[in-house]
XYZ file of N, CA, C and O in Angstrom:
716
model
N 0.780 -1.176 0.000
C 0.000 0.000 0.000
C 0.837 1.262 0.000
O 1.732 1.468 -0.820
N 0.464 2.164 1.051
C 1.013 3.782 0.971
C 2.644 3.324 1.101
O 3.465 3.962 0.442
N 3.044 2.325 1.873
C 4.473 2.401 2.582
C 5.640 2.405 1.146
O 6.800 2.810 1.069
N 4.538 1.634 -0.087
C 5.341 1.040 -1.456
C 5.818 2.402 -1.926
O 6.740 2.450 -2.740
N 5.239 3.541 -1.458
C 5.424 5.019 -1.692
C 6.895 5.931 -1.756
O 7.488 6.871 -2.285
N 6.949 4.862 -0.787
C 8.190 5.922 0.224
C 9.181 4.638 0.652
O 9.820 4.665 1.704
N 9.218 3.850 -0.002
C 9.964 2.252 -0.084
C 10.558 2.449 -1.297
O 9.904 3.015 -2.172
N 12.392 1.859 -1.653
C 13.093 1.758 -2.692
C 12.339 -0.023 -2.940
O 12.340 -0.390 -4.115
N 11.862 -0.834 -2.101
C 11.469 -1.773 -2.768
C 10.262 -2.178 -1.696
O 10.075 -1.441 -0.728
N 9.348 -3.511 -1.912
C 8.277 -3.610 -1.340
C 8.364 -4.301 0.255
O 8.893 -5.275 0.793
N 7.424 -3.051 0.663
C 7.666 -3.449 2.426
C 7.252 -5.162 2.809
O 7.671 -5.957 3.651
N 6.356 -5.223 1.864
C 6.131 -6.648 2.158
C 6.052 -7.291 0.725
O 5.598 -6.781 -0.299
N 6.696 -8.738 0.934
C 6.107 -9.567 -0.105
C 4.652 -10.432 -0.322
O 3.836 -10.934 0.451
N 4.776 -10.330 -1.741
C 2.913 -10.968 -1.521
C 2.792 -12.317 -0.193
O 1.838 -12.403 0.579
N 3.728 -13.048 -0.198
C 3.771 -14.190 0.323
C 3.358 -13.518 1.605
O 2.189 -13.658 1.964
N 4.026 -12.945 2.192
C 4.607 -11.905 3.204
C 2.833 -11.407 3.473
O 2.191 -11.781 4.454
N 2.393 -10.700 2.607
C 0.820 -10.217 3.033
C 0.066 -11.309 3.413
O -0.614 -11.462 4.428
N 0.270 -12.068 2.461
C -0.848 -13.881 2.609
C -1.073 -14.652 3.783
O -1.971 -15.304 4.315
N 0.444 -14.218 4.024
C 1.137 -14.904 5.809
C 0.104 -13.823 6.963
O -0.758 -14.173 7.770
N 0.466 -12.854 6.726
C -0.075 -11.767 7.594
C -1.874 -11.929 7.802
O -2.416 -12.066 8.898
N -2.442 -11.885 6.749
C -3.559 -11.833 6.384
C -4.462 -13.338 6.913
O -5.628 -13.283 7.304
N -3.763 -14.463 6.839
C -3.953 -15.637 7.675
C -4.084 -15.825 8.907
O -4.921 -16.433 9.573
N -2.760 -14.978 9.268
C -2.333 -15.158 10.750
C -3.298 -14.412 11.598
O -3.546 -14.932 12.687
N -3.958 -13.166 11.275
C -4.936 -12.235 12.117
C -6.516 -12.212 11.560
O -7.449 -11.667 12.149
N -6.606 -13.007 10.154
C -8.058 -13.758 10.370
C -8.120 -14.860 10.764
O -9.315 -15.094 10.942
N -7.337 -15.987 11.100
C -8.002 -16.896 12.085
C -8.049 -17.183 13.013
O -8.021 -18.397 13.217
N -8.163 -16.137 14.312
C -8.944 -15.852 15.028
C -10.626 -15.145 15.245
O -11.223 -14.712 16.231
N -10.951 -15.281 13.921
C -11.940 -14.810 13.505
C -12.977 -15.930 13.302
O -14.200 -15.799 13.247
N -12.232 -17.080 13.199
C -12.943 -18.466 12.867
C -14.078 -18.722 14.227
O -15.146 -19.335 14.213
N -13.093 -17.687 15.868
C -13.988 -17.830 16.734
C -14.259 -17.137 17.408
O -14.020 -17.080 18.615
N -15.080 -16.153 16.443
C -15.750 -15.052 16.939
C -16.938 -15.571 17.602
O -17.403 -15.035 18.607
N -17.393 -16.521 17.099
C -18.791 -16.867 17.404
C -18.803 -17.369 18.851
O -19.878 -17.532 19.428
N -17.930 -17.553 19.298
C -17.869 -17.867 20.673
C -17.399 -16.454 21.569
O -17.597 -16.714 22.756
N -17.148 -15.814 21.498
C -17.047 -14.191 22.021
C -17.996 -13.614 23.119
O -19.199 -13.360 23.183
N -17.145 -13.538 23.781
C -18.006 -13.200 25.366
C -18.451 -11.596 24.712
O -17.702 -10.811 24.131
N -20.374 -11.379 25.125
C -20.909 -9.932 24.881
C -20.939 -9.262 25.632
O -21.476 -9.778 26.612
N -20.633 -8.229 25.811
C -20.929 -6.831 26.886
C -22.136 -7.226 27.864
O -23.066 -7.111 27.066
N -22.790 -7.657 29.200
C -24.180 -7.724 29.264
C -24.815 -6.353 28.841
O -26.004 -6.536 28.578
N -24.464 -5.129 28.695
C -24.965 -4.223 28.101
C -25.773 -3.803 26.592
O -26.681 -3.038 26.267
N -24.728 -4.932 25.796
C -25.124 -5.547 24.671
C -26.591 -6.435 24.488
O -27.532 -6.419 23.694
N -26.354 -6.914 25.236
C -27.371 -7.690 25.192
C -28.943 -7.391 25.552
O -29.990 -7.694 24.980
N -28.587 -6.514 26.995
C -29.800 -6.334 27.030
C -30.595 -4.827 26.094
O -31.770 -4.471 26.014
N -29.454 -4.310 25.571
C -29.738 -2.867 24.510
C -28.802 -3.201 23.134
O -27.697 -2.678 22.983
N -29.262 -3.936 22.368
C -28.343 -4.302 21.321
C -28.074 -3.088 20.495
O -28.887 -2.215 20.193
N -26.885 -3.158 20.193
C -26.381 -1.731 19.009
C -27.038 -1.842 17.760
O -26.856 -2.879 17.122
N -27.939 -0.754 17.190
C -28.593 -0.527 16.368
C -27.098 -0.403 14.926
O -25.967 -0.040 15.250
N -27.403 -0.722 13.679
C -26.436 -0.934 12.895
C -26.324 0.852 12.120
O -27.155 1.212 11.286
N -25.201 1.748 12.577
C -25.189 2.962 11.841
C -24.072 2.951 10.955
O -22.950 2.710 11.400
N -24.259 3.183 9.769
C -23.489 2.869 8.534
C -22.263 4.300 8.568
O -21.089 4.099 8.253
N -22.755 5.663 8.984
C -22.178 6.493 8.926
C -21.205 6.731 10.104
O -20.097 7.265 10.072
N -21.815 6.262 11.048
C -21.028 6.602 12.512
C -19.885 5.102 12.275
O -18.667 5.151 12.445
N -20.584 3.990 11.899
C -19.274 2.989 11.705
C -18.034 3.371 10.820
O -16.877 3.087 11.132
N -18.444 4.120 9.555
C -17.779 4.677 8.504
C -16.478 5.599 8.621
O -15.431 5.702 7.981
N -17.258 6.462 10.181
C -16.197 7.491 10.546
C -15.157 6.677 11.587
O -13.985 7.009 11.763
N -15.633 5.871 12.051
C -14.719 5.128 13.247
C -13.780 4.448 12.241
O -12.631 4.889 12.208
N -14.048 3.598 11.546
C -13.234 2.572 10.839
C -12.393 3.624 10.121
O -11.213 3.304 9.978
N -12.820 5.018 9.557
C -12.058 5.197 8.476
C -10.500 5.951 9.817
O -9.283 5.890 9.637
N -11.093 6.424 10.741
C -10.037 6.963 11.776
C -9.313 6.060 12.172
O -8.096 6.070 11.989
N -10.173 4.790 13.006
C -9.065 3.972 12.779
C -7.574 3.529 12.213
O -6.406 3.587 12.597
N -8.414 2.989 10.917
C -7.253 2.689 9.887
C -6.140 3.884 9.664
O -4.946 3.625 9.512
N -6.843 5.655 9.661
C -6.098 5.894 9.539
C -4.643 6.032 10.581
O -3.460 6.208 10.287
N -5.233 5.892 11.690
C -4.598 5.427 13.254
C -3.118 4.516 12.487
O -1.977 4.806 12.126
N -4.181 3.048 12.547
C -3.046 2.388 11.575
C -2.062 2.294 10.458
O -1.104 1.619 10.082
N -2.628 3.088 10.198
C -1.387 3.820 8.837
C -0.109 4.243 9.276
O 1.072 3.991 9.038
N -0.995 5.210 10.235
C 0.239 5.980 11.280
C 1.313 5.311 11.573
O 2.460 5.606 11.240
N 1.009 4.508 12.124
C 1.490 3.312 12.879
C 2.504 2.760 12.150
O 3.617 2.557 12.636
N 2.121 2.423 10.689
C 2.784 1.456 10.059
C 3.801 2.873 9.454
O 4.787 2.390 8.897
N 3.828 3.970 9.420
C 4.380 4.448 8.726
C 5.277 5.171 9.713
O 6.195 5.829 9.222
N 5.123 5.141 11.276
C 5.937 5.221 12.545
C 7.200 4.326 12.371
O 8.337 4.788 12.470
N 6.973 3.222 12.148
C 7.505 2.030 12.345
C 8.639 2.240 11.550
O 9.810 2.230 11.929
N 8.056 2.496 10.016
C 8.924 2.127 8.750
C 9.827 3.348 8.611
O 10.873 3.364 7.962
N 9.221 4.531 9.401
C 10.574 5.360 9.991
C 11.602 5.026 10.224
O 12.584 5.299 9.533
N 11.612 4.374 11.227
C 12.844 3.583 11.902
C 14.027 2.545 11.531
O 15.092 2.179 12.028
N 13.428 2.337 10.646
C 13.495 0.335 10.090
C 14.044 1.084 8.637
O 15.005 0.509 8.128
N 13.637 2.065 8.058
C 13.852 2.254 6.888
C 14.959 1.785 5.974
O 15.050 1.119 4.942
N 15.727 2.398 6.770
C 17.420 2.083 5.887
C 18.465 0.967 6.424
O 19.695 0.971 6.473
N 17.609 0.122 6.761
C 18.010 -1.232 6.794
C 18.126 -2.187 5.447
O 17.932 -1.995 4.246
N 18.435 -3.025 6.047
C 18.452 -4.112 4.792
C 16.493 -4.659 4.325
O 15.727 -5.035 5.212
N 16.038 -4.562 2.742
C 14.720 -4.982 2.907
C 14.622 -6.004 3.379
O 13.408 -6.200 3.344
N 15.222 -7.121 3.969
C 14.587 -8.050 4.199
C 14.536 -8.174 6.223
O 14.024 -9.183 6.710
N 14.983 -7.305 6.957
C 15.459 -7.100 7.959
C 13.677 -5.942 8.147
O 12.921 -6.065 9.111
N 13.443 -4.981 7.007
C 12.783 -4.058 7.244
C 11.059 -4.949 7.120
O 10.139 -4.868 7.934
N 11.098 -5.691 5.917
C 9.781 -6.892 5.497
C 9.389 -7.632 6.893
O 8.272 -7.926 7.318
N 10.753 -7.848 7.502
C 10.635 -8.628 8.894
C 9.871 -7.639 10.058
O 8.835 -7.892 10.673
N 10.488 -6.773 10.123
C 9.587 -5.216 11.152
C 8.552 -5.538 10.698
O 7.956 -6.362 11.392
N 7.983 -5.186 9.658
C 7.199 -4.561 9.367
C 5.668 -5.858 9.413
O 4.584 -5.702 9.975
N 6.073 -6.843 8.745
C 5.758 -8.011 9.104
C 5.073 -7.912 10.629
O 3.916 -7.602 10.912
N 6.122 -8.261 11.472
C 5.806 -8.451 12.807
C 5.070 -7.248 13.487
O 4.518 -7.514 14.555
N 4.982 -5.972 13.029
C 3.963 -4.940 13.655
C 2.516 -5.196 13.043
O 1.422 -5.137 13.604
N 2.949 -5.603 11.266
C 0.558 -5.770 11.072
C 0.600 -6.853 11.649
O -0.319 -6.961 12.461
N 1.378 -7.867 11.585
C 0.070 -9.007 12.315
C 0.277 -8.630 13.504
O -0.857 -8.552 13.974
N 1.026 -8.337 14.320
C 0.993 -8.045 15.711
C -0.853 -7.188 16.016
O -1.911 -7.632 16.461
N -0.321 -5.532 15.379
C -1.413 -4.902 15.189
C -2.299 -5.151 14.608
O -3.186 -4.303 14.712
N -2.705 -6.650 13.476
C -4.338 -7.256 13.274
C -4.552 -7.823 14.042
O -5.716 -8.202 13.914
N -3.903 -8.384 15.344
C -4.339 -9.877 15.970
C -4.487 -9.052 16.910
O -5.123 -9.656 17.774
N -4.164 -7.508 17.424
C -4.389 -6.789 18.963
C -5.828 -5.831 18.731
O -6.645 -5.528 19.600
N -5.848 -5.493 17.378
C -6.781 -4.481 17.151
C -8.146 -5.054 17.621
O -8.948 -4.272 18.132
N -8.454 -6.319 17.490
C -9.850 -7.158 18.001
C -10.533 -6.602 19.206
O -11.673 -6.293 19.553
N -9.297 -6.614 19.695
C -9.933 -6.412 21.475
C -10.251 -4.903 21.520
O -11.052 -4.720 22.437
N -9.936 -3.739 20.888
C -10.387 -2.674 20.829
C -11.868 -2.503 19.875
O -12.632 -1.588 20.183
N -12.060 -3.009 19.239
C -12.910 -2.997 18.236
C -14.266 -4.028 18.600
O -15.289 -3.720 17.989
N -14.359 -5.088 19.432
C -15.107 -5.684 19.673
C -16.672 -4.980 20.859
O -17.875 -5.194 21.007
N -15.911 -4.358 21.257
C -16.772 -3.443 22.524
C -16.653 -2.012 22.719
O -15.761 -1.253 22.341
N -17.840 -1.750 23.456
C -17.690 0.025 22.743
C -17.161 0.118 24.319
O -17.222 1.304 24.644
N -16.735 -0.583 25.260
C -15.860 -0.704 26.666
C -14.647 -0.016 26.028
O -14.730 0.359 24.859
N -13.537 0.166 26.728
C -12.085 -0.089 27.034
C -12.030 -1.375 26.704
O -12.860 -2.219 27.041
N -11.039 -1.564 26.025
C -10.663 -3.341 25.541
C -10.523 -3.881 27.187
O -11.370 -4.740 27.432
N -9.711 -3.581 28.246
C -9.593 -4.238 29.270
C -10.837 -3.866 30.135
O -10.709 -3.913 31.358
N -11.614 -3.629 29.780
C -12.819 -3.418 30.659
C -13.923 -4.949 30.572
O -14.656 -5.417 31.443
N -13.604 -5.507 28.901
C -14.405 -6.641 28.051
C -13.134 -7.442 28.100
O -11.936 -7.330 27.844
N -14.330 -8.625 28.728
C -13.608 -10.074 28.267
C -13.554 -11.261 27.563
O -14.095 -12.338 27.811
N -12.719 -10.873 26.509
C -12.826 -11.689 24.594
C -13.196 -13.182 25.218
O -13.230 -13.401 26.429
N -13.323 -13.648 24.737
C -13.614 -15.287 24.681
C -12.388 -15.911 24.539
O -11.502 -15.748 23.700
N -12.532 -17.109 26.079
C -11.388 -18.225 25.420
C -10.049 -18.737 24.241
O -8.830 -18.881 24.161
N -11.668 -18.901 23.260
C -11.151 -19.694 21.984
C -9.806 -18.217 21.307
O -8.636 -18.238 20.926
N -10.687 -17.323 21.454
C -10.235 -16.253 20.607
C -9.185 -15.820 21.191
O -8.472 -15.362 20.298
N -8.443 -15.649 22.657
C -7.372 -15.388 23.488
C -6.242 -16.521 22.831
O -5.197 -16.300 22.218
N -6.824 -17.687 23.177
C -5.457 -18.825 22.943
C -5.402 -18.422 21.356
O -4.308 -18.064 20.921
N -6.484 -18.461 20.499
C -5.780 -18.449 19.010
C -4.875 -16.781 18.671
O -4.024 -16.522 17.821
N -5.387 -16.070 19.532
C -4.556 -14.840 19.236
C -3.179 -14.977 19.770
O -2.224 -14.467 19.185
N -3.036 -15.764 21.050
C -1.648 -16.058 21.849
C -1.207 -16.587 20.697
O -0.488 -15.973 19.910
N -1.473 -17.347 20.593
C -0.261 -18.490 19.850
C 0.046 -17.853 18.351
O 1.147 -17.999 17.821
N -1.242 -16.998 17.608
C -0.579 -15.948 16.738
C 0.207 -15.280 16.811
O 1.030 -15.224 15.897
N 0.300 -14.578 17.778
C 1.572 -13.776 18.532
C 2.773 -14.132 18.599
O 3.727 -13.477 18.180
N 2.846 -15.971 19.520
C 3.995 -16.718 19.958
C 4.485 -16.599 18.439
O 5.534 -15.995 18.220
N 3.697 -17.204 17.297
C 4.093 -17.544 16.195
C 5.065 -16.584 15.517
O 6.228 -16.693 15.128
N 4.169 -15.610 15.520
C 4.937 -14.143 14.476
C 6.175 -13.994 15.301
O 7.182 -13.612 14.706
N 6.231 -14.174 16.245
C 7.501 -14.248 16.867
C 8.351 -15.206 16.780
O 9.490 -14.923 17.153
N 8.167 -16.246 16.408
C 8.887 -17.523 15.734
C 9.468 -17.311 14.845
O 10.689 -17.380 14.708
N 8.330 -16.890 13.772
C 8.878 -16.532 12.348
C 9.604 -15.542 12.211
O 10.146 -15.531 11.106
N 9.869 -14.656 12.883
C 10.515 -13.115 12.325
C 11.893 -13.272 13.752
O 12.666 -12.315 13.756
N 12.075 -13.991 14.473
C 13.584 -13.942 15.431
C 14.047 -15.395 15.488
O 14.448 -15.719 16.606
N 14.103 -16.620 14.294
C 14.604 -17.431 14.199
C 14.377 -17.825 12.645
O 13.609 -17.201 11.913
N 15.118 -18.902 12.250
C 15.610 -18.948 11.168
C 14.278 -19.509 10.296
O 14.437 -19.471 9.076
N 13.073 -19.989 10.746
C 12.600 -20.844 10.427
C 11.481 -19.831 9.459
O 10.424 -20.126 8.901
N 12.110 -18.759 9.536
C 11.114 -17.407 9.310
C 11.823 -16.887 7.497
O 11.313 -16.180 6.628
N 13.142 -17.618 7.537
C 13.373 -17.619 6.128
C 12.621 -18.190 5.001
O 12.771 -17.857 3.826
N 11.920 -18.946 5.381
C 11.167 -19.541 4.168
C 10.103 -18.675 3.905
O 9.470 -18.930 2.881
N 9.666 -17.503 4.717
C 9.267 -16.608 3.962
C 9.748 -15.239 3.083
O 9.170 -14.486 2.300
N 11.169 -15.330 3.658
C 11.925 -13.935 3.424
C 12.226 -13.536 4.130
O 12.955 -12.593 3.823
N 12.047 -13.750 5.727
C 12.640 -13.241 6.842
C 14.010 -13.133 7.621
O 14.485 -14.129 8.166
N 14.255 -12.649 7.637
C 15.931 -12.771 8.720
C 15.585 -12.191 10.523
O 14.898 -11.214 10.820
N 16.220 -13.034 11.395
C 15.882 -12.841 12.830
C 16.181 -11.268 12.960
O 17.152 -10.616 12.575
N 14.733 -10.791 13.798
C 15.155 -9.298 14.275
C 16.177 -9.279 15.227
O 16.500 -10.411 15.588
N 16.933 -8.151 15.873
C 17.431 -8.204 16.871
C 16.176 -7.987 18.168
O 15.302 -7.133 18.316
N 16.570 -9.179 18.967
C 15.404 -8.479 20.220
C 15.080 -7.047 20.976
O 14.120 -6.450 21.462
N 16.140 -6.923 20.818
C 15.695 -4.904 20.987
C 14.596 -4.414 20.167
O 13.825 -3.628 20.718
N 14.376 -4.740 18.923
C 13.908 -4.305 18.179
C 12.087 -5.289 17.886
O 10.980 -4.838 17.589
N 12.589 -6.777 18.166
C 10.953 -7.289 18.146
C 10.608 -6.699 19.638
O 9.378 -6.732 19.679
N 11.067 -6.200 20.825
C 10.690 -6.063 21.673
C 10.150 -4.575 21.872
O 9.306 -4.270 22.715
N 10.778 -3.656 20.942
C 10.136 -2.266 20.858
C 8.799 -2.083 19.716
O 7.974 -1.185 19.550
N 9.029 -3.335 19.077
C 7.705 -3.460 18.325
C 6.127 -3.925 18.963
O 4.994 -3.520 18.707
N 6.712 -5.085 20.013
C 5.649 -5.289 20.640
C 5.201 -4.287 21.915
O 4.121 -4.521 22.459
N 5.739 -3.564 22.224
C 5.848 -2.056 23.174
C 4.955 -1.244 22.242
O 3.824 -0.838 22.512
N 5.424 -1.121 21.452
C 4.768 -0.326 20.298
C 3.400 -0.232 20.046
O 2.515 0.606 20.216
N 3.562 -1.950 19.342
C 1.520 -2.301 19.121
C 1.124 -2.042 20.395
O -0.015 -1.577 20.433
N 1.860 -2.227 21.874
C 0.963 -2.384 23.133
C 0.091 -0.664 22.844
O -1.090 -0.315 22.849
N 1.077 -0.126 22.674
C 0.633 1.786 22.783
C -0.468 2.065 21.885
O -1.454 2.726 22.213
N -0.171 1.251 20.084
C -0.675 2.048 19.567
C -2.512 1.149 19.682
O -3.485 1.410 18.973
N -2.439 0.266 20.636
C -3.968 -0.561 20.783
C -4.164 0.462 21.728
O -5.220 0.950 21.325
N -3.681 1.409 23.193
C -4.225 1.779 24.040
C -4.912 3.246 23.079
O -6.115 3.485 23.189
N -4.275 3.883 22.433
C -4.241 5.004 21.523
C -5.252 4.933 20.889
O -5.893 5.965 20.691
N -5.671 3.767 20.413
C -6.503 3.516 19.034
C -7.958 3.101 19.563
O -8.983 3.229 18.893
N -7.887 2.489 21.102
C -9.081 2.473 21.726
C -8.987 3.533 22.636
O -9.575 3.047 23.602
N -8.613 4.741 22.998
C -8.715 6.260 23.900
C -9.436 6.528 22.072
O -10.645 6.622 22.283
N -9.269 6.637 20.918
C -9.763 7.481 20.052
C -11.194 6.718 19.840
O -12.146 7.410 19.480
N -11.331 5.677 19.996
C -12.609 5.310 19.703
C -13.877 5.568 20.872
O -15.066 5.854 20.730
N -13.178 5.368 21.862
C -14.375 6.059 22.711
C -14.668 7.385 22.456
O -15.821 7.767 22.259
N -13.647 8.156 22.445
C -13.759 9.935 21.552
C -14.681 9.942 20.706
O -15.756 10.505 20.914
N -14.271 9.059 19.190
C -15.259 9.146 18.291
C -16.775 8.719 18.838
O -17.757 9.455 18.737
N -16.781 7.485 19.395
C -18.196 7.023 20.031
C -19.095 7.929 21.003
O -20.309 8.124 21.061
N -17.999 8.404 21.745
C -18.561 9.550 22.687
C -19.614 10.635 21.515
O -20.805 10.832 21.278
N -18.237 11.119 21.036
C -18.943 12.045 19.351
C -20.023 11.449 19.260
O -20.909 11.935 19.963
N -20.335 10.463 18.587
C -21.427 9.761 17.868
C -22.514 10.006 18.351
O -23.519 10.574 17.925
N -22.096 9.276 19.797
C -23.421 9.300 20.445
C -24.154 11.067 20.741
O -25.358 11.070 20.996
N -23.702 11.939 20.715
C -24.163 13.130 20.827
C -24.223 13.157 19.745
O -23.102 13.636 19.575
N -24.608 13.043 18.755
C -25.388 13.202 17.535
C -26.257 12.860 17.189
O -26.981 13.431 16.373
N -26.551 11.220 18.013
C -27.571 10.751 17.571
C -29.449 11.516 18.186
O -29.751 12.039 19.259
N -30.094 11.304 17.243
C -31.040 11.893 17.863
C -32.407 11.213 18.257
O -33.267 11.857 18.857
């Protein structure tokens, strides 16, 4: 996407997206088991196309940020050292963003479901497998230095607290609009 912008070559490889894109939808396989707000339940959220429209589009752009924070840093590295960053912050940041996005709570206020905790753990353990040991070459990867997977996962921790402080903002917004 935007990062291919401001990249002498591509932040990620397709393989590289496919991997990513796997790794933070399947935990999605168990949504259906997802503990609800009791608030939810007993006042279910009416579906607003415009107020969702403005959240998601802030969001993402949240995430952009993010990804384009990152690739600050990482830039003038070697690409395959930088594919590896960069790698390990989206899926990090698809597999954390859930818990902000699931409840109009504070993510630590709501408590995700089981199924969906262990499959996000072990997404996590994983991306961390793949991107600080060798076994992460068969996608293109070379081991980060731990300074560096460890300021990444510091990182996503911030930019999930950030990204759910803006959504209650926007929601707060919302809701004074509605009439």
């Amino acid at each position: 996407g935007f990062l291919s912008i401001l990249s002498r070559f591509l932040p990620l490889t397709a393989v590289q997206i496919m991997l990513t894109n796997v790794m933070t939808d399947l935990p999605m396989v168990f949504i259906h088991e997802d503990n609800v707000d009791a608030e939810a339940v007993r006042k279910p959220l009416t579906l607003d196309m415009k107020g969702l429209t403005i959240l998601l589009v802030a969001l993402g752009f949240l995430g952009g940020l993010s990804d384009v924070f990152l690739f600050s840093f990482v830039q003038n590295e070697p690409a395959a050292l930088v594919q590896t960053a960069l790698f390990l912050e989206t899926t990090l940041g698809g597999l954390l963003i859930f818990y902000s996005i699931r409840t109009d709570k504070f993510f630590w206020q709501s408590r995700p479901g089981r199924m969906y905790n262990l499959i996000t753990l072990a997404g996590i353990g994983l991306a961390f497998i793949l991107t600080m040991t060798a076994l992460g070459g068969i996608f293109g990867f070379v081991p980060l230095p731990l300074q560096l997977a460890g300021f990444i996962l510091v990182f996503n921790l911030i930019v999930l607290v950030v990204t759910d402080i803006a959504k209650k903002i926007i929601l707060h917004f919302l809701k004074g609009t509605e009439h």
